[in-house]
Coordinates of C-alpha atoms in Angstrom, one line a residue:
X1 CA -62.6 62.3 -73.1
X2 CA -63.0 65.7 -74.5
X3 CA -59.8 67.1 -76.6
X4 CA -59.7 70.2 -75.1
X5 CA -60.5 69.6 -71.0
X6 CA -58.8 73.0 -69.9
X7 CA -61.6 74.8 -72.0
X8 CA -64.2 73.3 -71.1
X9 CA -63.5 73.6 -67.6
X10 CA -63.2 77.3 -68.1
X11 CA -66.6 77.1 -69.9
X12 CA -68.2 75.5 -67.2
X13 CA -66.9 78.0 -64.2
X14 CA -67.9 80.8 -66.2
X15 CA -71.2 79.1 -66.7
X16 CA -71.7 78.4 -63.0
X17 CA -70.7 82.1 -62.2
X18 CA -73.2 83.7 -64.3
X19 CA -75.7 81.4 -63.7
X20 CA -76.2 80.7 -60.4
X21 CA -79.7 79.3 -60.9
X22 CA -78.9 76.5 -62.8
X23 CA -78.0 74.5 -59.9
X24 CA -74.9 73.0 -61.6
X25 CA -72.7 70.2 -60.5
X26 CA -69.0 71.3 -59.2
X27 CA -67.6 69.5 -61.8
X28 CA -67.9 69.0 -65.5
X29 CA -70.2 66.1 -67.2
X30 CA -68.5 63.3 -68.5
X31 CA -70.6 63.2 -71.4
X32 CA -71.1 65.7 -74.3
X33 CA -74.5 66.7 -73.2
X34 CA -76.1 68.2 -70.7
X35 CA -80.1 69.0 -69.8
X36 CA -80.8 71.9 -68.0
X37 CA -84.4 73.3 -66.3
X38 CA -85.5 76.7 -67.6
X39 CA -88.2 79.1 -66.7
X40 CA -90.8 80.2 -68.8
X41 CA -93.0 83.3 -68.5
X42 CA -96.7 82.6 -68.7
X43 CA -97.8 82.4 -72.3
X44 CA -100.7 81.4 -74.8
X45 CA -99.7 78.8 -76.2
X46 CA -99.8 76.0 -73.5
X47 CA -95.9 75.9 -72.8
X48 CA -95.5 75.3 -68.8
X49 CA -93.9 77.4 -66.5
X50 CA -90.6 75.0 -66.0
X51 CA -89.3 73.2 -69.4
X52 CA -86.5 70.8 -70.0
X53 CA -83.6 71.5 -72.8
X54 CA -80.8 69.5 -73.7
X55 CA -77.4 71.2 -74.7
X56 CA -74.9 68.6 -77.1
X57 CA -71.5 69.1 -77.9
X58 CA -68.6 67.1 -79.7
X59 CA -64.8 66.7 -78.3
X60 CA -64.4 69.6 -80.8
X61 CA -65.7 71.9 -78.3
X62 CA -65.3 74.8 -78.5
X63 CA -65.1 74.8 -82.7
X64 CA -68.0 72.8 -82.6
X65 CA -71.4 73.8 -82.2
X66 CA -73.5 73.0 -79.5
X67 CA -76.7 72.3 -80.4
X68 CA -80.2 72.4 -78.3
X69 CA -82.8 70.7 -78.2
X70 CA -86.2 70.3 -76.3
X71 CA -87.3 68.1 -73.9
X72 CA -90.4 69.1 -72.8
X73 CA -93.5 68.2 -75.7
X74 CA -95.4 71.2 -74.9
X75 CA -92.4 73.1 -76.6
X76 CA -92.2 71.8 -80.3
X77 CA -93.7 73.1 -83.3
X78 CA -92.9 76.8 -82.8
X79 CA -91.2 79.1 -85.5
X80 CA -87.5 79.1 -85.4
X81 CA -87.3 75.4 -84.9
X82 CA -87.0 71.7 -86.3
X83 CA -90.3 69.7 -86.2
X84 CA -89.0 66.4 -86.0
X85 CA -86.4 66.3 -83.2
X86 CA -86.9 69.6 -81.4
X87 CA -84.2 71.4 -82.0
X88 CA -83.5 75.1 -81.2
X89 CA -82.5 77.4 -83.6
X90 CA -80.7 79.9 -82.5
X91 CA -79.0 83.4 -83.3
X92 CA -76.5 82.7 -86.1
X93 CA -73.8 84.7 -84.3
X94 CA -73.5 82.0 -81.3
X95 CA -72.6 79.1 -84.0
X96 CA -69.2 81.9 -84.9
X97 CA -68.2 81.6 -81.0
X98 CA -65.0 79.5 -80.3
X99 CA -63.9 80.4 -76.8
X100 CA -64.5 79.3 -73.8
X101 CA -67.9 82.1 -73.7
X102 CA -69.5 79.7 -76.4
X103 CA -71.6 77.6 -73.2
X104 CA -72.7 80.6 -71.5
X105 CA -73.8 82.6 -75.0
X106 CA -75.7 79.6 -75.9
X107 CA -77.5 79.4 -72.9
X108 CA -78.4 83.1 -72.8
X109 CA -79.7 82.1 -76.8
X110 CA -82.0 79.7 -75.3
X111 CA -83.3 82.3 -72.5
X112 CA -83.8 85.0 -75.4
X113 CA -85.6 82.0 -77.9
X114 CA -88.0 80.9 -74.4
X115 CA -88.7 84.8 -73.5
X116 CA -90.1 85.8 -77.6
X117 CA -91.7 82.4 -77.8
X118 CA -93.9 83.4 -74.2
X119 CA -94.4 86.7 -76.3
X120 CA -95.5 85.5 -79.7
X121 CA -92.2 87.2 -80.9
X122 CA -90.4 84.6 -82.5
X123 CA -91.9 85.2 -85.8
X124 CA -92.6 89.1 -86.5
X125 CA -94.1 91.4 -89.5
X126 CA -91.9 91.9 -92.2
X127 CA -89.5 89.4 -91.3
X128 CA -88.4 86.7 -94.2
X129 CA -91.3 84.3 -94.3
X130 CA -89.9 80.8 -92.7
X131 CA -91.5 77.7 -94.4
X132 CA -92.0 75.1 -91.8
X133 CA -89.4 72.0 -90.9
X134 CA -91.5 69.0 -91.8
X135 CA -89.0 66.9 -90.2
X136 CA -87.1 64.9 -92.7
X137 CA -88.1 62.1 -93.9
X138 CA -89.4 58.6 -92.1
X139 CA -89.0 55.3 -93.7
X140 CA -88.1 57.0 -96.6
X141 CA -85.2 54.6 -97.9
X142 CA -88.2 52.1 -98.5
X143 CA -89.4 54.1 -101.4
X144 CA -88.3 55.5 -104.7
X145 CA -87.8 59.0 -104.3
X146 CA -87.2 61.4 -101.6
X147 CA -86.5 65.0 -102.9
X148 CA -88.9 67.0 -105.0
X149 CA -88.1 70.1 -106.6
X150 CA -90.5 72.7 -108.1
X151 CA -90.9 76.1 -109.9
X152 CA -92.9 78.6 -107.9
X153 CA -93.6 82.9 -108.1
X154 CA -95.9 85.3 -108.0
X155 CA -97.0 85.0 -112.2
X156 CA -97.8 81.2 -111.5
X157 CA -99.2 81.7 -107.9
X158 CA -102.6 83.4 -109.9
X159 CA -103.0 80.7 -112.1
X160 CA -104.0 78.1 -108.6
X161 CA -106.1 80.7 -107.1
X162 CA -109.2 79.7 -108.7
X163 CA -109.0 75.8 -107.5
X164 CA -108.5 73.4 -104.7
X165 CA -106.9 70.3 -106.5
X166 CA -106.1 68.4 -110.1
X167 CA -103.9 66.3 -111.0
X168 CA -100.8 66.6 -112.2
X169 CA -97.7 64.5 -113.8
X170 CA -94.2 63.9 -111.3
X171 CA -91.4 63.6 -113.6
X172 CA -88.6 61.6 -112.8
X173 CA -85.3 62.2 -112.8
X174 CA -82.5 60.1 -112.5
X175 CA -79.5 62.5 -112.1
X176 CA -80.1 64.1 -109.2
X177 CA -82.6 61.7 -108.0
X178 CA -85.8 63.6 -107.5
X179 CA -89.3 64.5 -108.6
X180 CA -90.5 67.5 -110.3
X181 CA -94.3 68.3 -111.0
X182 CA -95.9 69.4 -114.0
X183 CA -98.8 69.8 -116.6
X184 CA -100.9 70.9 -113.8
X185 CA -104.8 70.4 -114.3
X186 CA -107.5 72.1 -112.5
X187 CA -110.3 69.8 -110.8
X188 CA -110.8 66.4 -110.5
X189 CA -111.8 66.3 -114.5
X190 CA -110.2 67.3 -117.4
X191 CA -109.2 70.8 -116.3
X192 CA -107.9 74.0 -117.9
X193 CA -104.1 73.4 -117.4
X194 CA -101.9 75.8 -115.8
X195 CA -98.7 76.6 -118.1
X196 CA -95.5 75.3 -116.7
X197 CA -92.3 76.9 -116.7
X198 CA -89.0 75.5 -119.3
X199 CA -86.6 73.8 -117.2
X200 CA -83.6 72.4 -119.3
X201 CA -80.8 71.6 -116.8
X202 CA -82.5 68.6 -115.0
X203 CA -81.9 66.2 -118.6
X204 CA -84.1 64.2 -120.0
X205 CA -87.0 62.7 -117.7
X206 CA -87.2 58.7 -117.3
X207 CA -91.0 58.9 -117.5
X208 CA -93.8 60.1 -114.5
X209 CA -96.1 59.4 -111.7
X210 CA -99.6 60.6 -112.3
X211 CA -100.0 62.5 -108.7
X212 CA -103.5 64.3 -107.3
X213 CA -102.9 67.5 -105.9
X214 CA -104.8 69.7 -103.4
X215 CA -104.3 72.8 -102.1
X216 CA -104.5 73.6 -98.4
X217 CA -105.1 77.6 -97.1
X218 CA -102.1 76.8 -95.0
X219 CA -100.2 74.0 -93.9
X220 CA -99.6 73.9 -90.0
X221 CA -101.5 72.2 -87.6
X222 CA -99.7 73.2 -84.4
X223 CA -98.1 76.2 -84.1
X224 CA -95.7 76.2 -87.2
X225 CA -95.6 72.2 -87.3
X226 CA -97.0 70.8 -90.3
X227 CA -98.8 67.1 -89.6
X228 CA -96.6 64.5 -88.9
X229 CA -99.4 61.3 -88.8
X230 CA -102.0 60.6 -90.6
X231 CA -104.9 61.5 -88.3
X232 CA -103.0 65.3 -88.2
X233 CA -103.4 65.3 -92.0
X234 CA -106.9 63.9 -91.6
X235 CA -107.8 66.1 -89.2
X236 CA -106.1 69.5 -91.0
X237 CA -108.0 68.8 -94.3
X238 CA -111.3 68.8 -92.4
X239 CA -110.2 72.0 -90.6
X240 CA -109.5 73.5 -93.6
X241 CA -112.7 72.7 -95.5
X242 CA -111.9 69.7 -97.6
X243 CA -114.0 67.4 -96.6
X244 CA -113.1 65.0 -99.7
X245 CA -109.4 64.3 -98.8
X246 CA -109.5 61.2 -97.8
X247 CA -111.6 60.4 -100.5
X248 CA -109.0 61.8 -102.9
X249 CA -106.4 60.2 -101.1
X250 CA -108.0 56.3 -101.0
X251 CA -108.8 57.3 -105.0
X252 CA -105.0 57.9 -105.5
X253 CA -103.9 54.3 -103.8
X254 CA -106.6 52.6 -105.4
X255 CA -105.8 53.7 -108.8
X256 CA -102.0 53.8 -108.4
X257 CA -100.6 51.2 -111.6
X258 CA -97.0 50.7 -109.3
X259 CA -96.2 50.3 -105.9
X260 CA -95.8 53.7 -104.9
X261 CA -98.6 56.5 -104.5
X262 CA -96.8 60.1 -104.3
X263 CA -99.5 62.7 -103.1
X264 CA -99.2 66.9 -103.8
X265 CA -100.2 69.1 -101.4
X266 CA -99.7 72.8 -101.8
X267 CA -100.3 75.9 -99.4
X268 CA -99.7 79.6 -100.9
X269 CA -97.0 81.1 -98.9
X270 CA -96.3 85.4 -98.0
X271 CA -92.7 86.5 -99.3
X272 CA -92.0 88.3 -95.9
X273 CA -94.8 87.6 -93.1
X274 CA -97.7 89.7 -92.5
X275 CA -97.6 90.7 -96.3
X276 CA -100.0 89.3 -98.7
X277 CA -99.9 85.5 -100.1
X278 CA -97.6 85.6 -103.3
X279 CA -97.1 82.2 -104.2
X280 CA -97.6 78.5 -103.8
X281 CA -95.5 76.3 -101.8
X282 CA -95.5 72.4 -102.2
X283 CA -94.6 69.4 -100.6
X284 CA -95.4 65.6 -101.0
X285 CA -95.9 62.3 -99.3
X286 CA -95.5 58.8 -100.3
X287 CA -96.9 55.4 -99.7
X288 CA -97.5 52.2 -100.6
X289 CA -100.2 51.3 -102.9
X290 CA -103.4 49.2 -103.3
X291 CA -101.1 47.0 -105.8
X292 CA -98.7 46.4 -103.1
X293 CA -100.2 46.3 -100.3
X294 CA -102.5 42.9 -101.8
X295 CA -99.6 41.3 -102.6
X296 CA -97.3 41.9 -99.3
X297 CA -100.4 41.0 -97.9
X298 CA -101.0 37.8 -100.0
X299 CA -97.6 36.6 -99.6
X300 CA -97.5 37.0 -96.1
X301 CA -100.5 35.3 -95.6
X302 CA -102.6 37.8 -94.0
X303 CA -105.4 37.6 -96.4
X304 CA -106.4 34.5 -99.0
X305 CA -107.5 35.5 -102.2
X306 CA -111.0 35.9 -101.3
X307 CA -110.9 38.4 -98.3
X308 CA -108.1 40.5 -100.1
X309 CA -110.9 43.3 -101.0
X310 CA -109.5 47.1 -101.5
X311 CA -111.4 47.6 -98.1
X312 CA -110.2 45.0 -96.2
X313 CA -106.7 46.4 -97.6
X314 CA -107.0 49.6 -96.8
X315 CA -107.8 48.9 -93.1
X316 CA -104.6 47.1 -92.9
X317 CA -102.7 50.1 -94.7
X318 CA -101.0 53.4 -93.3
X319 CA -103.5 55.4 -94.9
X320 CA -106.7 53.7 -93.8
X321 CA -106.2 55.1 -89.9
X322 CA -106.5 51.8 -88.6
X323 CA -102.8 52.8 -87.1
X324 CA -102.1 56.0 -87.0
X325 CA -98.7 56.1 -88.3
X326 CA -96.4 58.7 -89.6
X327 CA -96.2 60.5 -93.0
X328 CA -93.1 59.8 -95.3
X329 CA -93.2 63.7 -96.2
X330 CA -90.1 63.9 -99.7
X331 CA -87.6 67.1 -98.9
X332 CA -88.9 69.8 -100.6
X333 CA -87.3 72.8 -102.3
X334 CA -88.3 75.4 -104.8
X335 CA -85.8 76.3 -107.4
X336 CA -87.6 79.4 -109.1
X337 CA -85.0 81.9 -110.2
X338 CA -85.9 84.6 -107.4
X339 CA -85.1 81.4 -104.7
X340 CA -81.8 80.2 -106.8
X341 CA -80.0 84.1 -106.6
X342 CA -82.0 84.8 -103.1
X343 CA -78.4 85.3 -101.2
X344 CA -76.4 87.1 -104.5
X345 CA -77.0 87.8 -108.1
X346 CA -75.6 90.6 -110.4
X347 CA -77.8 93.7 -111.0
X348 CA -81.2 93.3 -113.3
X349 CA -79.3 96.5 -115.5
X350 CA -77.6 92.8 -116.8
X351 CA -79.6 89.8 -116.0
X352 CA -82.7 91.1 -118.1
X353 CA -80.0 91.2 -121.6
X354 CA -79.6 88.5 -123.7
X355 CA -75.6 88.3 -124.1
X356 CA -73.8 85.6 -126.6
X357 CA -70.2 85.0 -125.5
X358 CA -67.7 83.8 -128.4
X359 CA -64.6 82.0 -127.3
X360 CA -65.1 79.5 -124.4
X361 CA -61.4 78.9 -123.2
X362 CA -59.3 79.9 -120.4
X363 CA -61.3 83.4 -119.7
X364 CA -64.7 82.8 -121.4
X365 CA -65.0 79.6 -119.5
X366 CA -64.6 81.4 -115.8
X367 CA -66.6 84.7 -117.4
X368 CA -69.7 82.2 -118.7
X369 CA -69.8 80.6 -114.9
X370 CA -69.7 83.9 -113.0
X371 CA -72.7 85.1 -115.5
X372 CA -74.9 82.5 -115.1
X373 CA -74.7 81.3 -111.5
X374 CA -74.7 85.5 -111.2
X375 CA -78.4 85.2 -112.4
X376 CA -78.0 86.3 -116.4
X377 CA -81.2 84.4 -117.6
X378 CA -80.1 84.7 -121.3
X379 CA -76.4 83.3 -123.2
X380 CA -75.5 82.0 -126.1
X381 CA -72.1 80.4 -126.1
X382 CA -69.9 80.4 -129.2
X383 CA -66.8 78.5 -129.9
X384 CA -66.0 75.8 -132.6
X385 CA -63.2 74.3 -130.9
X386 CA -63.1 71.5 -129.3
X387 CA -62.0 70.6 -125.2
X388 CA -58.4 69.0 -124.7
X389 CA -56.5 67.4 -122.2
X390 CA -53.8 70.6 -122.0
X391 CA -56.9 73.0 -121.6
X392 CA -58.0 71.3 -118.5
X393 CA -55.1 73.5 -116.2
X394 CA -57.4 76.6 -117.2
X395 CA -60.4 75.8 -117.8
X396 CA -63.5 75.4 -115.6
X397 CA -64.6 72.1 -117.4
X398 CA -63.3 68.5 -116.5
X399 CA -62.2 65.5 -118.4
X400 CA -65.3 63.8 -118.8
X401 CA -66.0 66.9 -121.0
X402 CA -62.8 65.9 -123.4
X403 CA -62.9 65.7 -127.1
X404 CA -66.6 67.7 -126.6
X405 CA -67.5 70.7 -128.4
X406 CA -66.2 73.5 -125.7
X407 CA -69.4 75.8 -126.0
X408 CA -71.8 72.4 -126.1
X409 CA -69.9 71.3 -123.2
X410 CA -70.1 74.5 -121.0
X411 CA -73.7 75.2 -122.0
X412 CA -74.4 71.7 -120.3
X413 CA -72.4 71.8 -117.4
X414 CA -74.1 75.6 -117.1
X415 CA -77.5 74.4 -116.8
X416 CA -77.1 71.6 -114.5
X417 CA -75.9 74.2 -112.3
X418 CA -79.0 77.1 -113.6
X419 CA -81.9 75.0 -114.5
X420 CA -84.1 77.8 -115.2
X421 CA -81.7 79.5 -117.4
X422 CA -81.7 79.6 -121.3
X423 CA -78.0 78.9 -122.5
X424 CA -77.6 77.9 -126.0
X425 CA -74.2 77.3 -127.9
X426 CA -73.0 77.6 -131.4
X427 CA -70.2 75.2 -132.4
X428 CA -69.6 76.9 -135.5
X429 CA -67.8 79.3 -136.8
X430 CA -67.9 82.9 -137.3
X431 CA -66.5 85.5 -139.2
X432 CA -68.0 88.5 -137.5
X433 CA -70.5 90.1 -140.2
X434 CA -73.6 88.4 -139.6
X435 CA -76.1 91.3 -139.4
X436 CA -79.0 88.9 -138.7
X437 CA -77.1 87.1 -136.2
X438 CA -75.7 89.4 -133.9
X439 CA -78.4 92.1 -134.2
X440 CA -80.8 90.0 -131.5
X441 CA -78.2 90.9 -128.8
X442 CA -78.1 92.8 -126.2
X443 CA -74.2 92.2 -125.3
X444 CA -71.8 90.7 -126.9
X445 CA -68.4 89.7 -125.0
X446 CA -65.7 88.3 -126.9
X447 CA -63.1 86.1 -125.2
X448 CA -60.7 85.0 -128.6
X449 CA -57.4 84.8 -128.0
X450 CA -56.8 86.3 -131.4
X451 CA -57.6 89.8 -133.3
X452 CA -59.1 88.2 -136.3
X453 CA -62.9 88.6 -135.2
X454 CA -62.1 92.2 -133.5
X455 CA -62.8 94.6 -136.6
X456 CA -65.2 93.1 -138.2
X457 CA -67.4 92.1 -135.5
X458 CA -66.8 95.9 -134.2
X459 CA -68.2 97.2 -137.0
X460 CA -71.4 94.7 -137.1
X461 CA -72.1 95.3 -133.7
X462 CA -72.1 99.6 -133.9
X463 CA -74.2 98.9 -136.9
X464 CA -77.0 96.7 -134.8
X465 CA -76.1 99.4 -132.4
X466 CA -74.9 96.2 -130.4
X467 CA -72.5 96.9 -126.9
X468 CA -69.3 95.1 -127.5
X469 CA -66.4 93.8 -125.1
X470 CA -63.4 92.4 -126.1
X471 CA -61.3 90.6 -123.1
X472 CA -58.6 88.9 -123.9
X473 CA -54.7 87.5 -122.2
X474 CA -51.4 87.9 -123.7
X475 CA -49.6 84.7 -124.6
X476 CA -47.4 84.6 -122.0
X477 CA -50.6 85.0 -119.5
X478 CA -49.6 88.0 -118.2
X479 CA -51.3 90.8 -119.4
X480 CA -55.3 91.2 -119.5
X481 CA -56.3 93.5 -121.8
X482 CA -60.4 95.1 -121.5
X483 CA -62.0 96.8 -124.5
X484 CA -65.4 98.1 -124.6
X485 CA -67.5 99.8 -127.4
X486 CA -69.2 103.3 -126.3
X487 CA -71.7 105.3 -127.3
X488 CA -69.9 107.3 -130.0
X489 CA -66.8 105.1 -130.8
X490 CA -66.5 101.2 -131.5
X491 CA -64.9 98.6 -129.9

């Protein structure tokens, strides 16, 4: 039973009044989903004339969305939609609806989606560049890993321009659980290696997987779906002019020491479409190797010790074709700083200085945050105090972080959040007139709560020819006072 009847029932008149041609029952459906018969203009891309989509809503309706999904094969694998399960994505503004219109809008989403699909409009020039929905994961949970994270732009993108595929090393990290590639090597030898790029905030790695990578021209096979089986992949690489794939790929399974074989593949992606490739995208795939496969097989007695060759094996196996199964694709995601402050970031006229804060309490704390999640790719924290439980009300740090260095403490809790920034911290102390330390700044914001550091540091600072900022509240909390140096006059 839905929660809110009465609106629904307003959503399905208005419905049945506006679209006639629908053929709709007199009454509501019982259930929270519904599948509907649309007509499709005559196209190029094989989609019939008549397709089937499914609308599904929660008892929430109409605060909860109501999603779409299709039902017809012959309408999957376009832009603007999820690979794996079909589902429509519509304009944003029809998820904000909550009346009783939200049923009617979401149909007339569905007849705007159908009409730029027949017209090859779904995707146009100069539009964001959409990388494709490899749908998920399958049969994931059975291995290690399913999320790998990587470091892509324009500098690097030139560096895998002049080969196809290497080798490279997956680190492996524990917290967050995912994979991250590195120490890249071009050709199947011992190539030049392509320079990777510091990334601090993911810890310390607990060791690798030695991975082969290849690089596709692009990585769809239908429409804007990437392969989803085997013989898709198979038959992609051979489209694409790498006739040694499976080679490479039976190489990888054979070789692997473990029981898992994680596979690179890379495509180099547009920023915005229609404009020129700017950098490499990647994603991988798992499976089970040479090592594992003998001994499931051994144990459950499908081969004796004789007959358990690697190509008897790799008959049996998910990558041998003998069944053509689907590809455990791992969630992909690139964390380069242009991707990390896509949706907001503070002006370049700031991220592009190298800034050391002193005084990580109550104000430096929350100032630190904003800077770094703002995109600043440069701090150095400074404070010699330590974190206590009566700093916790103010402060942006917890209490696993008690009895810990304050700057230390922030710096790490700053680059789990900003991987690819460069935060360092001081836990000394400072007394304001070290030329040679405070000269390699651009900015220098000080967040005491006292005066002591004020002049002296002032006068250090116009020296270097250093901007300073004082910021600091009133013991009573309520007073902020700003102070800034100028061209002319200091601090």
């Amino acid at each position: 039973m839905m929660r809110y009847p009465e609106v629904f029932a307003k959503a399905w008149t208005l419905l049945k009044q506006e679209r006639p041609g629908l053929s709709l029952s007199e009454d509501p459906p019982e259930s929270h989903r519904l599948i509907l018969s649309f007509d499709v203009a005559p196209n190029a891309f094989g989609v019939p004339s008549a397709v089937c989509i499914e609308l599904v809503w929660d008892e929430n309706f109409p605060y909860g969305s109501v999603d779409v999904y299709s039902k017809t094969p012959e309408l999957k694998g376009f832009w603007h939609q999820m690979a794996g399960d079909g589902k429509l994505c519509l304009e944003r503004s029809i998820a904000e609806i909550s009346d009783e219109t939200l049923l009617l809008k979401t149909v007339r989403g569905v007849e705007d989606w159908l009409d730029a699909m027949s017209k090859g409009r779904l995707a146009n020039n100069g539009e964001v560049y959409e990388l494709p929905d490899f749908g998920g994961v399958s049969n994931i949970g059975d291995y290690s890993y399913s999320h790998l994270i990587y470091v892509e732009d324009e500098e690097r993108y030139r560096q895998f321009c002049e080969s196809r595929n290497g080798f490279c090393k997956l680190l492996k990290y524990v917290m967050p659980k995912v994979l991250r590639p590195t120490e890249f090597t071009k050709g199947e030898g011992v190539g030049a290696r392509i320079p990777d790029v510091e990334c601090q905030g993911l810890g310390t790695a607990q060791g690798y997987f030695m991975a082969t990578w290849v690089q596709f021209p692009q990585i769809t096979i239908i429409n804007n779906r990437p392969p989803q089986t085997w013989s898709e992949l198979f038959t992609l690489a051979e489209s694409s002019g790498i006739p040694n794939f499976k080679r490479l790929i039976r190489k990888a399974w054979e070789q692997a020491t473990g029981d898992e074989v994680y596979f690179l593949v890379g495509w180099p992606i547009p920023r915005r479409i229609g404009y020129p490739k700017a950098m490499m995208a990647w994603r991988a795939f798992v499976f089970h190797s040479l090592h594992y496969i003998r001994h499931a097989a051994k144990h459950e007695g499908y081969v004796s010790r004789r007959t358990a060759t690697a190509g008897n094996l790799w008959r049996l196996s998910e990558p041998g074709g003998g069944r053509d199964s689907s590809i455990n694709w791992l969630v992909g995601e690139n964390i380069s700083y242009e991707g990390m402050t896509a949706r907001w970031k503070l002006g370049e006229a700031l991220t592009d200085k190298k800034v050391a804060l002193v005084g990580c309490g109550a104000l430096g704390s929350i100032l630190a945050e904003l800077l770094v999640r703002g995109g600043l790719r440069q701090l150095t924290l400074v404070d010699g105090d330590t974190l206590e439980f009566g700093n916790l009300c103010r402060h942006t740090l917890s209490s696993t972080s008690v009895l810990e260095n304050k700057a230390k403490a922030l710096a790490c809790q700053l680059l789990r959040a900003c991987p690819l920034s460069k935060v360092t911290w001081n836990a000394g102390s400072t007394n304001g007139t070290e030329d040679s330390v405070w000269g390699q700044y651009d900015l220098v914001l000080d967040c005491t709560a006292h005066d002591k550091l004020t002049f002296p540091l002032a006068v250090t600072l116009r020296k270097q020819n250093v901007r300073y900022i004082k910021l600091f509240i009133n013991g009573n909390a309520k007073y902020l006072t700003i102070a800034s140096s100028g061209r002319y006059i200091r601090c």
